[in-house]
Coordinates of C-alpha atoms in Angstrom, one line a residue:
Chain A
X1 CA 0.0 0.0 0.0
X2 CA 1.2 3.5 -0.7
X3 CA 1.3 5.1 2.7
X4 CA 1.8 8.8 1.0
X5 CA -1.4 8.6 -1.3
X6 CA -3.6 10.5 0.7
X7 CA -6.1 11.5 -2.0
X8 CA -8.8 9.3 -0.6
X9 CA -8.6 10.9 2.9
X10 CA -8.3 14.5 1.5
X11 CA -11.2 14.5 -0.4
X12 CA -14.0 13.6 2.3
X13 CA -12.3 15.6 4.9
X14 CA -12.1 19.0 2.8
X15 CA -15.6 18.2 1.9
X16 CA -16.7 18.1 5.5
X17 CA -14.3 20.9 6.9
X18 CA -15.9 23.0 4.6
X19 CA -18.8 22.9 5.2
X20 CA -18.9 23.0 9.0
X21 CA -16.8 26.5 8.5
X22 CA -19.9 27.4 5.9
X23 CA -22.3 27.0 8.6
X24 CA -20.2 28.2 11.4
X25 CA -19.5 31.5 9.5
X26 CA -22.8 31.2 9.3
X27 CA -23.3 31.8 12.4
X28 CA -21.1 34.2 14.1
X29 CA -22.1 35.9 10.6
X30 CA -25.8 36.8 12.4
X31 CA -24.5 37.7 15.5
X32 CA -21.8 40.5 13.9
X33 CA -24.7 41.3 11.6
X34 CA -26.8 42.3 14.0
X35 CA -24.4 43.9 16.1
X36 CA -22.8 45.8 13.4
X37 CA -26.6 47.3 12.3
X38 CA -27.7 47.9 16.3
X39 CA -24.7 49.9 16.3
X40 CA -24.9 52.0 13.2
X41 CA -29.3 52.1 14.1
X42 CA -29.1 52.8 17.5
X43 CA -25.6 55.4 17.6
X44 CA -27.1 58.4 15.9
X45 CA -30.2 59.2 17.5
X46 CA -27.6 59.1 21.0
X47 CA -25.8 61.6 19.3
X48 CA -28.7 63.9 18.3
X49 CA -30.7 63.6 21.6
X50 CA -27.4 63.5 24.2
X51 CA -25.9 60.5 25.5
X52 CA -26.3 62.3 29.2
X53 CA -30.3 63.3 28.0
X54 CA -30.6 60.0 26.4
X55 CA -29.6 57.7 29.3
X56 CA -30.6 59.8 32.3
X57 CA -33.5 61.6 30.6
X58 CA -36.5 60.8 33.3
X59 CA -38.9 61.7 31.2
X60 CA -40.3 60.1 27.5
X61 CA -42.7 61.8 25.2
X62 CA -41.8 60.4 21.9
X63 CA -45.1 61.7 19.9
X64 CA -45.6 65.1 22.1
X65 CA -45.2 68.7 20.2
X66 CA -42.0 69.0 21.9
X67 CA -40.7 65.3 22.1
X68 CA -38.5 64.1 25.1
X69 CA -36.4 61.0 24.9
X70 CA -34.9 59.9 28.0
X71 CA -35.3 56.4 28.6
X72 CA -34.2 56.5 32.8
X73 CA -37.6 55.2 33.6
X74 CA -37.1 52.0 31.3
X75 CA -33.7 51.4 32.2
X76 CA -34.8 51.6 36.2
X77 CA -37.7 49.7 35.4
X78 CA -36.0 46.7 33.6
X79 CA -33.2 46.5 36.2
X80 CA -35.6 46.8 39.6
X81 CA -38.1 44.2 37.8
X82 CA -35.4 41.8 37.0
X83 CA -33.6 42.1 40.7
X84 CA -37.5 41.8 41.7
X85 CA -37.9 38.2 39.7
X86 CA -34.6 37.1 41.0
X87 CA -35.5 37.8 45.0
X88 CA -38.7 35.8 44.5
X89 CA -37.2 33.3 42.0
X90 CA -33.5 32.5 43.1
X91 CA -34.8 31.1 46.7
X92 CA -38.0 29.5 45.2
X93 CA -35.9 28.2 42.6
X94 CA -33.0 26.7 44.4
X95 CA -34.9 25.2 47.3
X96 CA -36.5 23.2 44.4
X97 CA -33.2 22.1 43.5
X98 CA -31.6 21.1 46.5
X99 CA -35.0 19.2 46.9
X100 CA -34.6 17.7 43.4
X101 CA -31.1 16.9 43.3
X102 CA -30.7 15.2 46.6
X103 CA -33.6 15.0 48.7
X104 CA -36.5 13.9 46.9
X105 CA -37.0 10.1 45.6
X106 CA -36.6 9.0 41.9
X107 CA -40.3 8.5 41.9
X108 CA -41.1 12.4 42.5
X109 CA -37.9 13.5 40.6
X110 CA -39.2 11.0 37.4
X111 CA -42.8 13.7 37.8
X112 CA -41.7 16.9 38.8
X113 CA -38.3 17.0 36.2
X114 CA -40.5 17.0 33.3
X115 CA -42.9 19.4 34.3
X116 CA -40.2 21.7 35.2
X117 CA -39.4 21.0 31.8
X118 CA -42.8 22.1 30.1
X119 CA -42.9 25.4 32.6
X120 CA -39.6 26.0 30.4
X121 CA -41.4 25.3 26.9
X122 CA -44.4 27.8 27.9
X123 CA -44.6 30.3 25.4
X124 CA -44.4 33.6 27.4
X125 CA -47.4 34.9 25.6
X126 CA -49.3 32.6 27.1
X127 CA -47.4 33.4 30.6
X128 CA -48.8 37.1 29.8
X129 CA -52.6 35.7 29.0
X130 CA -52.3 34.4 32.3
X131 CA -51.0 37.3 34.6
X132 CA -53.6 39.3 32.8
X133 CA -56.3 37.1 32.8
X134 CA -55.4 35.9 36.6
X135 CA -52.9 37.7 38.4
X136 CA -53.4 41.4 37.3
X137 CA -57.5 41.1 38.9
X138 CA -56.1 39.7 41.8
X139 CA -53.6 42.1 42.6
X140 CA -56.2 44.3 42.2
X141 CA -58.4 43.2 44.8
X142 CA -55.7 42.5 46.9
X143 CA -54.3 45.8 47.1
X144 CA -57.0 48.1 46.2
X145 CA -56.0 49.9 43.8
X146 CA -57.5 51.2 40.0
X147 CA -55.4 49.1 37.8
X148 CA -53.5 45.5 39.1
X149 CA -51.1 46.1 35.8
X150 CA -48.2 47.1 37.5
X151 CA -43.9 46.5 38.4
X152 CA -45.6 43.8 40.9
X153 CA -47.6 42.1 38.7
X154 CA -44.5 42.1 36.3
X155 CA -42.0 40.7 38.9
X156 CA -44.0 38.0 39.4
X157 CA -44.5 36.6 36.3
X158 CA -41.1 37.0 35.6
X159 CA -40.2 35.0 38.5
X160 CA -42.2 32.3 37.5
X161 CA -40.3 32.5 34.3
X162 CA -37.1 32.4 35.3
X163 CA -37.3 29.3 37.9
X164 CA -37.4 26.5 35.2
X165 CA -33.7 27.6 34.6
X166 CA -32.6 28.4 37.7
X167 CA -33.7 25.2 38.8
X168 CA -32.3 23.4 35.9
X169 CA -28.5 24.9 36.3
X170 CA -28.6 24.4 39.8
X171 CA -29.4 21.1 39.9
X172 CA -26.7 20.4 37.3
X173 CA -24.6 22.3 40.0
X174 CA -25.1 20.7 42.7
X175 CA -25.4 16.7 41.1
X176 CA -21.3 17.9 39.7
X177 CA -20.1 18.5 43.4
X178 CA -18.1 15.2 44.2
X179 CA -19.9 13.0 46.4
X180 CA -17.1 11.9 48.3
X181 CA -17.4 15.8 49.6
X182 CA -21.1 14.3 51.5
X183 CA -19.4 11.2 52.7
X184 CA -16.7 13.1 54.2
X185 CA -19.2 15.3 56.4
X186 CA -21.6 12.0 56.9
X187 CA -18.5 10.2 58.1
X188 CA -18.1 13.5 60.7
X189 CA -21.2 12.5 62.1
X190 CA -23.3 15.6 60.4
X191 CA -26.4 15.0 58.9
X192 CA -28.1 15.4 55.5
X193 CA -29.4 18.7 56.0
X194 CA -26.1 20.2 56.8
X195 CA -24.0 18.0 54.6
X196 CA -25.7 19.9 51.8
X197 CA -25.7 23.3 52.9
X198 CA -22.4 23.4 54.6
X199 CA -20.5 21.3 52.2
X200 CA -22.8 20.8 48.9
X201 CA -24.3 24.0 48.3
X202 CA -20.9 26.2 48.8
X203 CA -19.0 24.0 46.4
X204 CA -21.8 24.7 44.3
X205 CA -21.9 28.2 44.7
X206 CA -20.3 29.0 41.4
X207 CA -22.8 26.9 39.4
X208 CA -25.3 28.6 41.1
X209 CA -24.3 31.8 40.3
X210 CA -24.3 30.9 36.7
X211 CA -28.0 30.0 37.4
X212 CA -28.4 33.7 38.8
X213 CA -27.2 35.4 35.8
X214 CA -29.2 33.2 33.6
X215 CA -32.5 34.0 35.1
X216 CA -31.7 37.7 35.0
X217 CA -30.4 37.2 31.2
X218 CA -34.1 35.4 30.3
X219 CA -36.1 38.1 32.9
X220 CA -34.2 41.5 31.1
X221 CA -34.4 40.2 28.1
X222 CA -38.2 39.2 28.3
X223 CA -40.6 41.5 26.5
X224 CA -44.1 39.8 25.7
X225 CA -45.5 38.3 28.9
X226 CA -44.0 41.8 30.5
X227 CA -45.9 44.5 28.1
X228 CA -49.5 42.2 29.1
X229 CA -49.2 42.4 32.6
X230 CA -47.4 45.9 33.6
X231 CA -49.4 48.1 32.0
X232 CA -47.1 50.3 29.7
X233 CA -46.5 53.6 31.0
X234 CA -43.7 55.5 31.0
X235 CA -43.5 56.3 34.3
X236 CA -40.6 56.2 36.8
X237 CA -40.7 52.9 38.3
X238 CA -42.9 52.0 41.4
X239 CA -43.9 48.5 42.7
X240 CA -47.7 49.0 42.3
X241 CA -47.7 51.7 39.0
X242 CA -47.9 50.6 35.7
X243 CA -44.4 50.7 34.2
X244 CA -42.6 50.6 30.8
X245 CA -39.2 48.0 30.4
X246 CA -36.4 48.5 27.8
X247 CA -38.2 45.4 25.8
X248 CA -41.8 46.6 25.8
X249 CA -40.2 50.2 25.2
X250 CA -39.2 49.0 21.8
X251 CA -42.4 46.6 21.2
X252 CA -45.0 49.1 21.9
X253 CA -44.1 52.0 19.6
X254 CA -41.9 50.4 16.8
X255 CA -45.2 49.6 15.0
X256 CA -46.0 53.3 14.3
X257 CA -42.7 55.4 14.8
X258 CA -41.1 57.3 12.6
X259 CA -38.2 60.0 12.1
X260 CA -35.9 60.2 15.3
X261 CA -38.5 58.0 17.4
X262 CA -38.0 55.3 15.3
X263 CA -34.0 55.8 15.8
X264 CA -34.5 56.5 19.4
X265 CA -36.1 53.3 19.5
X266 CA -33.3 51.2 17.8
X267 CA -31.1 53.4 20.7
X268 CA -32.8 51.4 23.5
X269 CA -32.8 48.5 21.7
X270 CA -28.9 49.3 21.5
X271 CA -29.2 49.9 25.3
X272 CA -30.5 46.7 26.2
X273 CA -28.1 44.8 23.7
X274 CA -25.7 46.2 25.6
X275 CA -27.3 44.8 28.8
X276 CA -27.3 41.4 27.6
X277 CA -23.7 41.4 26.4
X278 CA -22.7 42.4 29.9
X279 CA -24.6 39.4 31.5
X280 CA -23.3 37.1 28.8
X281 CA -19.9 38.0 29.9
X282 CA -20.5 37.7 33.8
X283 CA -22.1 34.3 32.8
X284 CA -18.9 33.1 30.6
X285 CA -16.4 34.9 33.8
X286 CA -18.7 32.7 36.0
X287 CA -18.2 29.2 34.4
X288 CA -14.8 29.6 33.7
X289 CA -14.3 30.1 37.0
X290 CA -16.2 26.8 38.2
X291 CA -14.9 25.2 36.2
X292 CA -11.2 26.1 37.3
X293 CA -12.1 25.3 40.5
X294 CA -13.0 21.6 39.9
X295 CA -9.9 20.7 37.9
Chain B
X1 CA -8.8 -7.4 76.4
X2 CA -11.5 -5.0 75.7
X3 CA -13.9 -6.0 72.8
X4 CA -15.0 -2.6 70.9
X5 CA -16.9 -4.1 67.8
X6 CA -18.3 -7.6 68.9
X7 CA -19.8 -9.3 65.4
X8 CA -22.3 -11.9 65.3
X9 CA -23.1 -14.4 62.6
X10 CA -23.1 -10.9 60.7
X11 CA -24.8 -11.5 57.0
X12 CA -25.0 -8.5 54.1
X13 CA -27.0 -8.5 51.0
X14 CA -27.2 -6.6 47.9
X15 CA -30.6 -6.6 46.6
X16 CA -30.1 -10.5 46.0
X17 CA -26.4 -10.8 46.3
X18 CA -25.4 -12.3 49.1
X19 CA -21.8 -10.3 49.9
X20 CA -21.0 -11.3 53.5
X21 CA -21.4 -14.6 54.8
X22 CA -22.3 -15.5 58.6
X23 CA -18.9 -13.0 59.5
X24 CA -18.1 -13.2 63.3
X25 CA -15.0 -11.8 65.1
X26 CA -14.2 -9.2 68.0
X27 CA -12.7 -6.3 67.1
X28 CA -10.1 -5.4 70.2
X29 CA -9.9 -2.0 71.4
X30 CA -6.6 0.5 71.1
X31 CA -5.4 -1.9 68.7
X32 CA -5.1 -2.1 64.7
X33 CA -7.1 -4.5 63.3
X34 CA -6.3 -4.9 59.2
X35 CA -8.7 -6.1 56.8
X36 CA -7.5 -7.8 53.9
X37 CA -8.2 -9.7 50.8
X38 CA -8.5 -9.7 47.3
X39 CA -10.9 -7.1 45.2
X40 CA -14.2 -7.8 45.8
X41 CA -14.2 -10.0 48.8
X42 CA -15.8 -7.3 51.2
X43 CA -13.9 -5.7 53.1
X44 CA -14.8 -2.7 52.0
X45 CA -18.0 -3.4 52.4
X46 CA -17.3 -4.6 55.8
X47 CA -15.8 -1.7 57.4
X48 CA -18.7 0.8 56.4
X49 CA -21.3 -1.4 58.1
X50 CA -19.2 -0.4 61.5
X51 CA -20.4 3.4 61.1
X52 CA -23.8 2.8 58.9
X53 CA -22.1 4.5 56.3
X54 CA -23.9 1.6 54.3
X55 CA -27.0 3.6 55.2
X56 CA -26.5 5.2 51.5
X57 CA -27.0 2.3 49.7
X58 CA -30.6 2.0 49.4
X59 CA -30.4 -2.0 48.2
X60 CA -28.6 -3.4 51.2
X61 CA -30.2 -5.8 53.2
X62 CA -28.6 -6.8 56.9
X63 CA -29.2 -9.6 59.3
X64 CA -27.0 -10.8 62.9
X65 CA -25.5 -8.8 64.8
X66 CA -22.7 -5.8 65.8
X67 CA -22.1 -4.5 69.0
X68 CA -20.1 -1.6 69.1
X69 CA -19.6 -1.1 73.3
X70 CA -22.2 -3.9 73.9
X71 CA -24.9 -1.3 71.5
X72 CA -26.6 -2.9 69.1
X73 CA -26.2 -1.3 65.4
X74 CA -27.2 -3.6 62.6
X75 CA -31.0 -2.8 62.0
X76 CA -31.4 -0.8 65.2
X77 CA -32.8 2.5 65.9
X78 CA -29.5 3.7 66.9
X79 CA -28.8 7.6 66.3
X80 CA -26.4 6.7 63.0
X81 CA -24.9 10.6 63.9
X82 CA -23.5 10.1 67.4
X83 CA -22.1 6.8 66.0
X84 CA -20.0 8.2 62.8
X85 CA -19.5 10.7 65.8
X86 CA -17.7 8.3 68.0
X87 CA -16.7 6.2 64.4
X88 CA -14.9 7.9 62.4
X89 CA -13.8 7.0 58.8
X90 CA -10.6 8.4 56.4
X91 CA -11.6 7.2 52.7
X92 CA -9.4 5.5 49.8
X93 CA -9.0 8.9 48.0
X94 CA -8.2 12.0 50.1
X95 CA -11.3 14.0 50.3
X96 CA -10.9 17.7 52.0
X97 CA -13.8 19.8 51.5
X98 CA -13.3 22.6 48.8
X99 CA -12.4 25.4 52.2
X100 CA -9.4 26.6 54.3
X101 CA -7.3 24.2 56.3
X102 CA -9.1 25.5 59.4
X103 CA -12.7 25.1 58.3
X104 CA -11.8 21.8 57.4
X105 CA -10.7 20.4 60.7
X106 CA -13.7 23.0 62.6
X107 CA -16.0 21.3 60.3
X108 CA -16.4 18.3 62.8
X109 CA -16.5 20.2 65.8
X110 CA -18.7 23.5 64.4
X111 CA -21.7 20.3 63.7
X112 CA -21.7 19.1 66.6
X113 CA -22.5 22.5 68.3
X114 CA -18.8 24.2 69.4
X115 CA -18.8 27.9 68.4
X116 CA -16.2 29.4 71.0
X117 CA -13.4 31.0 68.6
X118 CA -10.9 29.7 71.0
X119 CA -12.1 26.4 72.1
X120 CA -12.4 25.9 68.2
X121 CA -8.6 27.0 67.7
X122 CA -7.7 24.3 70.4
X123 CA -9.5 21.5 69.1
X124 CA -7.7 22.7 65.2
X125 CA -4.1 23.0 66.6
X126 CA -4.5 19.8 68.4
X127 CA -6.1 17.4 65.2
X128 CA -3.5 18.8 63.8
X129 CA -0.8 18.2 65.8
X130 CA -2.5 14.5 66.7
X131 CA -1.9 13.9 63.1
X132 CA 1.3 15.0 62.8
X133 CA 1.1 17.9 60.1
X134 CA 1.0 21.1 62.7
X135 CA 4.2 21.8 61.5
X136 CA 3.8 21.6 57.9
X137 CA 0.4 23.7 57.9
X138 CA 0.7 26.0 60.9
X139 CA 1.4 29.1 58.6
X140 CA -1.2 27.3 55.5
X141 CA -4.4 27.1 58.2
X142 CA -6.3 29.9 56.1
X143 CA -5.3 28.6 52.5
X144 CA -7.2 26.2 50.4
X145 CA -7.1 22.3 51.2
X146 CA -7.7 21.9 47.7
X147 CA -3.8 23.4 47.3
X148 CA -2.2 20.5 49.4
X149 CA -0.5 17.8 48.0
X150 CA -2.3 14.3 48.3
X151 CA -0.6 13.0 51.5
X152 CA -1.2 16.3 53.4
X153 CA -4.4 16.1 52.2
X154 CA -4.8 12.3 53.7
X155 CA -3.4 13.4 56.9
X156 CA -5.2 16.4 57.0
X157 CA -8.7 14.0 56.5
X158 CA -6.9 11.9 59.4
X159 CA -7.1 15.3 61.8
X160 CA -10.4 16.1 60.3
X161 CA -12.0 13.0 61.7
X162 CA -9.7 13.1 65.2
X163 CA -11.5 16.7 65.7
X164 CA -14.6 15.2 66.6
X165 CA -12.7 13.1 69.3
X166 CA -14.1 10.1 67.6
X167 CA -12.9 6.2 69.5
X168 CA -12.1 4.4 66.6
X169 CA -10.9 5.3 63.4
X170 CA -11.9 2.7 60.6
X171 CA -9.5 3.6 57.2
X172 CA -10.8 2.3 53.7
X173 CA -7.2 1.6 52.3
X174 CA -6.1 4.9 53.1
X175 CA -2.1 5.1 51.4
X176 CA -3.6 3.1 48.2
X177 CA -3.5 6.4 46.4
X178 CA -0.5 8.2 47.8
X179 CA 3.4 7.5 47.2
X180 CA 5.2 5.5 49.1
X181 CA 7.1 8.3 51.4
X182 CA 3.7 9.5 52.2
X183 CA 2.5 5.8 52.7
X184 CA 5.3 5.8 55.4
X185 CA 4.3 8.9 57.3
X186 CA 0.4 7.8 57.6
X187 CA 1.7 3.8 58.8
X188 CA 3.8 6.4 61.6
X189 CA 1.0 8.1 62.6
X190 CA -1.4 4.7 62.7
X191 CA 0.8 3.3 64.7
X192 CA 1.1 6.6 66.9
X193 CA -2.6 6.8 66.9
X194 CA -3.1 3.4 68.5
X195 CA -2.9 4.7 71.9
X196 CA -6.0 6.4 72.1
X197 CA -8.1 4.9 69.2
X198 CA -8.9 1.8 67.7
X199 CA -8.0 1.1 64.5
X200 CA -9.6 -0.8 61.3
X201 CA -7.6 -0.5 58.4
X202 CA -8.7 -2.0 55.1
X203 CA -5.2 -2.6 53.2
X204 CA -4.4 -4.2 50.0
X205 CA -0.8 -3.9 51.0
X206 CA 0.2 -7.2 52.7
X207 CA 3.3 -5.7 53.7
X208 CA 1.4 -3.0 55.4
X209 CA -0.7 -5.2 57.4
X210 CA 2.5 -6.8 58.3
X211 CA 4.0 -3.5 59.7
X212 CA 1.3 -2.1 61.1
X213 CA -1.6 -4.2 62.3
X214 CA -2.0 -6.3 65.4
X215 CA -4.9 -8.5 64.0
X216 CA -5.6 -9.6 60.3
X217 CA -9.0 -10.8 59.4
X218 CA -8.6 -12.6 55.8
X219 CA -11.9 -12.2 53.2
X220 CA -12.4 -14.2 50.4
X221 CA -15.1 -14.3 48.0
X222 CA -17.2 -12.6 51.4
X223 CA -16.1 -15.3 54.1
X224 CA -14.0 -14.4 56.8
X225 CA -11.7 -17.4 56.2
X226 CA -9.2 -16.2 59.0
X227 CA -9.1 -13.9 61.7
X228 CA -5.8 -14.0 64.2
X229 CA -2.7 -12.3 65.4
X230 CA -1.1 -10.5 62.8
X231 CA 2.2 -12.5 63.3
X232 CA -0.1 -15.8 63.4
X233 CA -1.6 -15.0 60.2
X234 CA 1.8 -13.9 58.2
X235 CA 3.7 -17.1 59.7
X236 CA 1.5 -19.9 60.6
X237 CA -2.1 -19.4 58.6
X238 CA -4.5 -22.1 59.8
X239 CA -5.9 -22.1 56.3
X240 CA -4.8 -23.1 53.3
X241 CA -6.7 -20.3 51.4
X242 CA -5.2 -17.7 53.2
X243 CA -1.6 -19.3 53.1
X244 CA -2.2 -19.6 48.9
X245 CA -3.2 -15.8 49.4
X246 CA 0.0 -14.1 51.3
X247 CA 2.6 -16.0 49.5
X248 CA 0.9 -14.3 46.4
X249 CA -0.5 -17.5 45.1
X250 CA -3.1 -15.3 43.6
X251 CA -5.3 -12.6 44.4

């Protein structure tokens, strides 16, 4: 055999590198595409209305005689209703998991892991029907006051949102902490309650933080469940006023904007890009760092 | 002689295999009582039905009896957590818990209700000391256990288990993953340790046995062939199975 004819071997794998760089320039091709046009969209009307007027602008009156563009009220919105969902959902959402992952029999893991699951596969339009059909009446009632659409209402469905990943990455977090860690403190004469939370859980911890960051990625960067249950005003944010995010900000006018709206509007959806890439990097920081850890 | 583990026509199932047969010896106290045997014989197995640690194992099914100080423990309603209290256990691989030095060894101690910042440096610098690696760690107690090198680790999971002022120590082959200058320095401290605790060792290492051990209980194949004086065992075996066994006959 000819050990230097390597035609047969070139052929098939040129063919296949090929096309997996195709499709993965592809890919990263979306990502700078969108990028590249949120920049060159969203930079301008900055620069027209004031980065300073733009960002810390409390007021918005996009359609008045004399229009005002400062999106403060969306930006504090977004962040207090996403540090909202994560107060209600991080605890809610990690008890589950510690439950799941090493409490709870196969029996009720084999039930409860799949429905986890569907909460996941929800569409968040049908989360929205919900908290307006449901929760906004109730809050309501409950509070007394004209209108349930508020920040509160908002929080909460975003909470509920959030927990199928948070549970999902802390599970995976706390099921990747060496078990020899809870025979060593069983051993010590500890029980099982303490094994995991003052051996599991912290070894955990950075897993969990990934979990933490995910939920707030999903709850900034959710729009439609959010613009049916808080009500849409631009007001500065308060937990029982109706409020407008940095998502629904974008949704609710985009339909019928024009001139420097309409740029304005790509400007806050520049805004929030920018939002997400931050948490993307916190996230990637995060894992890195777990996984460092465990080598 | 004191008797600290006293087993009775001891039997241990998994689901429907039948791992330990009708096992019965006394284990002596403040002396070091090595368990050997070929892979899979039960030893293992064994030693974690002295501190329930085969509690985990959801298929495991018991019958006869251990006494550990004339209590009861197989399929009694025993408190399992003062027992791994009072028996402790150092596993095959080192395992230190992913914190400081110090948290590691107040781990123990912290559980079991001790808060006093002083009282909890005491009981630290003793383990420590008790297991001979004060020295090497005295200026390391706030650093990473995670850091150490496998054999401090071992001997800092020796001090981890002393802090809870356990009486026996049962070790699950505890030098089969370390080199053999570290192997050296844990067989010294064993052999230190004897005074105050007593001592279950599983060991693949015959020589070990040999150098350290005052008893050797032989499994095969979960029988206890033969359970003697360690010197009785090594020279004059009663069995033929476990002379075919220490001469290397296979196994």
């Amino acid at each position: 055999m000819n050990l230097s004819d390597k035609s047969n071997k070139d052929s098939v794998e040129t063919i296949a590198s090929t096309i997996f760089l195709i499709l993965g320039v592809i890919n990263i091709g979306f990502v700078l595409l969108i990028c590249v046009y949120l920049i060159i969209a969203g930079l301008p009307a900055i620069v027209k209305i004031g980065p300073i007027d733009f960002l810390f602008g409390t007021k918005w009156a996009s359609t008045a005689a004399d229009p005002k563009f400062g999106i403060l009220p969306f930006i504090l919105t977004s962040i207090y209703g996403t540090a909202g969902a994560i107060i209600i959902g991080l605890p809610l959402g990690f008890f589950s998991a510690v439950y799941l992952a090493k409490i709870a029999s196969k029996k009720v893991r084999y039930v409860v892991e799949p429905l986890i699951d569907l909460l996941a596969g929800i569409p968040s339009v049908v989360y929205g029907f919900i908290g307006m059909l449901v929760l906004v009446p109730s809050i309501r009632t409950l509070f007394g006051l004209p209108d349930g659409a508020s920040l509160f209402a908002a929080i909460i469905v975003l909470a509920v949102m959030i927990l199928p990943s948070i549970i999902k990455v802390s599970i995976t977090a706390l099921e990747a902490v060496p078990q020899e860690y809870e025979l060593g403190s069983l051993a010590l004469g500890a029980n099982e309650i303490e094994t995991y939370y003052r051996v599991i859980v912290p070894a955990a911890k950075s897993g969990i933080a990934a979990a933490v960051v995910l939920g707030v990625g999903r709850a900034i960067g959710e729009a439609m469940a959010v613009m049916m249950v808080a009500g849409n005003a631009a007001n500065m944010p308060s937990l029982f006023e109706s409020v407008r995010f940095l998502t629904t900000a974008v949704a609710s006018e985009m339909s019928y904007s024009s001139g420097l709206q309409r740029e304005a509007l790509f400007s806050i959806a520049l805004v929030l890009f920018v939002f997400i890439m931050m948490i993307n990097a916190t996230l990637n920081v995060l894992l890195k760092r777990g996984g460092v850890k465990r080598k | 002689m004191e008797t600290i583990f006293d087993v009775e026509n001891f039997n241990l199932w998994y689901g429907d295999n039948h791992a330990l047969h009708n096992i019965n010896m006394k284990i002596e106290k403040n002396a070091i009582t090595a368990l050997i045997g070929p892979s899979g014989c039960g030893k293992s197995t064994f030693i974690k039905t002295l501190n329930r640690m085969n509690d985990l194992i959801p298929s495991v099914k018991l019958s006869g009896s251990i006494r550990y100080r004339g209590q009861e423990i197989v399929n009694s309603d025993i408190n399992v957590y003062n027992l791994r209290k009072e028996v402790g256990m150092v596993f095959q691989k080192p395992n230190p818990f992913p914190m400081s030095v110090y948290d590691n060894i107040a781990y123990g101690p912290r559980t079991h209700g001790i808060k006093n910042k002083s009282q909890l440096n005491d009981i630290v610098e003793k383990s420590l000391r008790d297991a001979a690696i004060f020295d090497e760690l005295k200026d390391r107690l706030k650093d990473s256990a995670l850091g150490l090198s496998g054999g401090q680790q071992q001997r800092l999971c020796i001090a981890r288990a002393l802090a809870v002022k356990p009486d026996v120590l049962l070790m699950d082959e505890p030098t089969s993953a370390l080199d053999p200058i570290s192997t050296s320095k844990i067989e010294e401290l064993v052999l230190d340790l004897k005074k105050e605790y007593s001592i279950v060792i599983v060991t693949h290492n015959m020589q070990q046995a040999v150098r350290i051990s005052d008893y050797t209980a032989f499994f095969l194949l979960g029988d206890l062939v033969e359970f003697d004086k360690t010197d009785k065992i090594f020279s004059k075996p009663s069995d033929k199975r476990t002379e075919d066994y220490i001469t290397g006959r296979f196994g």
